[in-house]
Coordinates of C-alpha atoms and ligand atoms in Angstrom, one line a residue:
X1 CA -0.1 0.0 0.0
X2 CA 1.3 3.3 -0.8
X3 CA 1.9 5.7 2.1
X4 CA -0.7 8.1 0.8
X5 CA -3.2 5.3 1.1
X6 CA -2.2 4.6 4.7
X7 CA -5.1 4.7 7.2
X8 CA -4.7 5.8 10.8
X9 CA -5.3 4.0 14.1
X10 CA -8.9 4.6 15.3
X11 CA -8.9 6.4 18.6
X12 CA -12.0 6.8 20.9
X13 CA -12.8 9.3 23.7
X14 CA -11.9 8.1 27.0
X15 CA -15.4 8.7 28.5
X16 CA -17.0 6.4 25.7
X17 CA -14.8 3.4 26.8
X18 CA -15.0 4.0 30.5
X19 CA -18.2 5.2 32.0
X20 CA -20.8 3.7 34.6
X21 CA -23.2 2.9 31.7
X22 CA -21.0 0.5 30.1
X23 CA -20.9 -1.6 33.2
X24 CA -24.7 -2.1 32.6
X25 CA -23.9 -4.0 29.5
X26 CA -20.7 -5.8 30.5
X27 CA -18.5 -6.4 33.5
X28 CA -14.8 -5.2 33.7
X29 CA -14.3 -8.8 35.1
X30 CA -15.3 -10.4 31.7
X31 CA -11.8 -11.8 31.1
X32 CA -10.8 -12.7 34.6
X33 CA -11.5 -16.2 34.3
X34 CA -8.8 -16.7 31.6
X35 CA -5.9 -15.6 34.2
X36 CA -4.4 -16.9 37.4
X37 CA -2.4 -15.3 40.1
X38 CA 1.2 -14.4 39.0
X39 CA 0.6 -14.6 35.5
X40 CA 1.7 -12.1 32.8
X41 CA -1.0 -10.4 30.8
X42 CA -0.9 -8.1 27.7
X43 CA -4.1 -5.9 27.4
X44 CA -3.4 -4.7 24.0
X45 CA -5.7 -1.7 22.9
X46 CA -6.5 -1.2 26.6
X47 CA -8.1 2.2 26.1
X48 CA -8.5 3.9 29.4
X49 CA -8.4 0.6 31.2
X50 CA -11.9 -0.9 31.4
X51 CA -10.7 -4.6 31.8
X52 CA -7.1 -3.7 32.7
X53 CA -7.6 -3.1 36.4
X54 CA -9.8 -6.2 37.0
X55 CA -7.0 -8.3 35.4
X56 CA -4.5 -6.6 37.3
X57 CA -6.4 -7.9 40.7
X58 CA -6.7 -11.3 39.2
X59 CA -3.0 -11.7 38.5
X60 CA -2.1 -10.2 41.9
X61 CA 1.0 -8.2 42.9
X62 CA 3.3 -11.0 41.7
X63 CA 1.6 -10.8 38.3
X64 CA 1.9 -8.1 35.5
X65 CA -0.2 -6.4 33.1
X66 CA 1.2 -4.7 29.9
X67 CA -1.4 -2.0 29.1
X68 CA -0.7 -1.0 25.6
X69 CA -2.5 1.6 23.4
X70 CA -1.4 3.8 20.6
X71 CA -3.5 6.7 22.0
X72 CA -1.5 8.7 24.5
X73 CA -4.6 10.2 26.2
X74 CA -5.8 6.6 27.1
X75 CA -2.3 5.6 28.4
X76 CA -2.1 8.7 30.5
X77 CA -5.6 7.8 32.0
X78 CA -4.4 4.2 32.8
X79 CA -1.1 5.6 34.4
X80 CA -3.2 8.0 36.7
X81 CA -5.5 5.1 37.7
X82 CA -2.6 2.8 38.4
X83 CA -0.9 5.5 40.5
X84 CA -4.2 6.2 42.5
X85 CA -5.1 2.6 43.1
X86 CA -1.3 1.8 43.8
X87 CA -1.4 -1.0 41.0
X88 CA 2.4 -1.6 40.8
X89 CA 1.7 -4.5 38.5
X90 CA 0.4 -2.3 35.6
X91 CA 3.0 -1.3 33.1
X92 CA 1.5 1.0 30.7
X93 CA 3.0 1.7 27.3
X94 CA 1.8 4.4 24.7
X95 CA 2.8 2.1 21.7
X96 CA 1.3 0.5 18.7
X97 CA 0.6 -3.1 19.0
X98 CA 2.4 -3.5 15.7
X99 CA 5.7 -2.9 18.0
X100 CA 5.8 -4.6 21.1
X101 CA 9.6 -4.7 21.5
X102 CA 9.4 -4.0 25.2
X103 CA 7.8 -7.3 25.7
X104 CA 10.1 -10.6 25.6
X105 CA 9.2 -13.5 23.2
X106 CA 7.2 -16.3 24.6
X107 CA 6.6 -14.4 27.7
X108 CA 2.8 -13.8 28.1
X109 CA 0.1 -16.1 29.5
X110 CA -3.0 -14.3 28.3
X111 CA -3.2 -11.6 25.4
X112 CA -6.5 -9.6 25.4
X113 CA -7.1 -7.9 22.2
X114 CA -10.6 -6.7 22.7
X115 CA -11.7 -4.7 19.6
X116 CA -7.8 -4.0 18.9
X117 CA -7.5 -5.4 15.2
X118 CA -10.4 -3.5 13.9
X119 CA -9.1 -0.2 15.3
X120 CA -5.4 -0.7 14.2
X121 CA -4.7 0.9 10.7
X122 CA -4.9 -1.7 8.3
X123 CA -1.2 -1.5 7.0
X124 CA -0.3 -2.7 10.6
X125 CA -2.5 -5.6 10.9
X126 CA 0.2 -8.1 9.7
X127 CA 2.7 -6.8 12.4
X128 CA 0.3 -6.6 15.2
X129 CA -0.7 -10.3 14.5
X130 CA 3.0 -11.2 14.3
X131 CA 3.6 -9.6 17.7
X132 CA 0.8 -11.3 19.4
X133 CA 2.3 -14.6 18.3
X134 CA 5.6 -13.6 19.2
X135 CA 4.9 -12.7 22.8
X136 CA 2.5 -15.4 23.7
X137 CA 4.0 -18.3 25.7
X138 CA 3.7 -21.7 23.9
X139 CA 0.8 -22.6 26.1
X140 CA -0.6 -19.0 26.3
X141 CA -4.1 -18.0 25.0
X142 CA -5.2 -14.8 23.4
X143 CA -8.7 -13.5 23.2
X144 CA -9.2 -11.7 19.9
X145 CA -12.6 -9.7 19.1
X146 CA -13.3 -7.3 16.1
X147 CA -16.3 -5.1 15.5
X148 CA -18.3 -6.0 12.5
X149 CA -19.7 -3.4 9.8
X150 CA -18.4 -0.6 7.6
X151 CA -16.5 1.1 10.1
X152 CA -14.5 -2.0 11.1
X153 CA -10.9 -2.3 9.8
X154 CA -11.4 -6.1 9.6
X155 CA -13.8 -7.8 7.3
X156 CA -15.1 -11.3 7.5
X157 CA -12.5 -12.6 5.0
X158 CA -9.6 -11.0 6.9
X159 CA -10.9 -12.3 10.1
X160 CA -11.0 -15.9 8.9
X161 CA -7.3 -15.4 7.5
X162 CA -6.2 -14.1 10.9
X163 CA -7.8 -17.1 12.7
X164 CA -5.9 -19.5 10.1
X165 CA -2.7 -18.5 11.8
X166 CA -3.7 -19.6 15.1
X167 CA -4.9 -22.7 16.7
X168 CA -8.7 -21.8 17.5
X169 CA -9.7 -23.1 20.8
X170 CA -13.3 -21.4 20.7
X171 CA -15.0 -18.8 18.5
X172 CA -18.3 -17.6 17.5
X173 CA -19.9 -17.5 14.2
X174 CA -22.0 -15.0 12.4
X175 CA -24.2 -13.5 15.1
X176 CA -26.3 -10.3 14.4
X177 CA -25.7 -9.2 18.1
X178 CA -22.1 -10.2 18.8
X179 CA -18.8 -8.9 17.6
X180 CA -16.5 -11.6 16.1
X181 CA -14.5 -13.2 18.6
X182 CA -12.2 -16.2 19.2
X183 CA -9.9 -17.6 21.9
X184 CA -6.8 -18.9 20.2
X185 CA -3.3 -20.2 20.9
X186 CA -0.2 -20.5 18.9
X187 CA 0.2 -23.0 16.4
X188 CA 3.0 -25.4 17.0
Ligands
LIG1 C1 -12.6 -0.5 20.5 S1 -11.4 0.4 21.5 C2 -11.3 -1.0 22.8 C3 -10.6 -0.5 24.1 C4 -10.5 -1.5 25.1 N1 -10.0 -2.8 24.7 C5 -12.0 -1.6 25.9 O1 -12.6 -2.7 25.5 O2 -12.4 -0.7 26.4 C6 -9.8 -0.1 20.6 C7 -8.5 0.5 21.3 O3 -7.6 0.1 20.4 C8 -6.7 1.2 20.5 N2 -5.7 1.2 19.2 C9 -6.0 1.4 18.0 N3 -5.0 1.3 17.1 C10 -4.0 0.8 18.0 C11 -2.8 0.2 17.7 N4 -2.1 0.3 16.6 N5 -2.0 -0.1 18.8 C12 -2.5 -0.3 20.1 N6 -3.7 0.2 20.3 C13 -4.5 0.7 19.3 C14 -7.5 2.6 20.4 O4 -6.8 3.7 20.7 C15 -8.7 2.1 21.4 O5 -8.2 2.4 22.7

């Protein structure tokens, strides 16, 4: 793709991703059953941390959450919340998921990429997916979800292609109400 055709990452207002109303439709603890004490988690496209702090509680002080978002405003909010709540196990990075060089290979137990890939600029999808595979432990799991519709940067065909690169543990099929999602691990 020529540079002039490059699209930008989609960013969202902090209040849209983290407000009391959102809790009426889903719990911040939605992904906590995927993690255990002392585990390492990467919350990619964490936004202002709707899921981050529930995960931080679940892995405990000996665990670690890498909270990553390319939106500096969202990361500033995560850092402010982490300081206020004394969550020393949350390490926030204003960075694209296409470059996670601050995370070691095969080191992460659980990757959360909720609404990430449909927001990452299309020219970076391949790198972001490569990075998820690189950081996951051989027995690690990743939860990927993407929005549907014209505003999403991932269509059905691309979604199926992404899943082909992983071992799919669990997934949904076309549903009017739900985003596309899958629980995956690395192919060995
Ligand atoms: C739909 S929101 C989901 C936020 C969060 N996971 C949640 O559920 O509250 C997508 C997030 O991905 C972030 N994002 C977009 N492109 C990104 C990139 N290249 N790397 C990391 N984060 C990105 C956006 O800034 C936004 O916070």
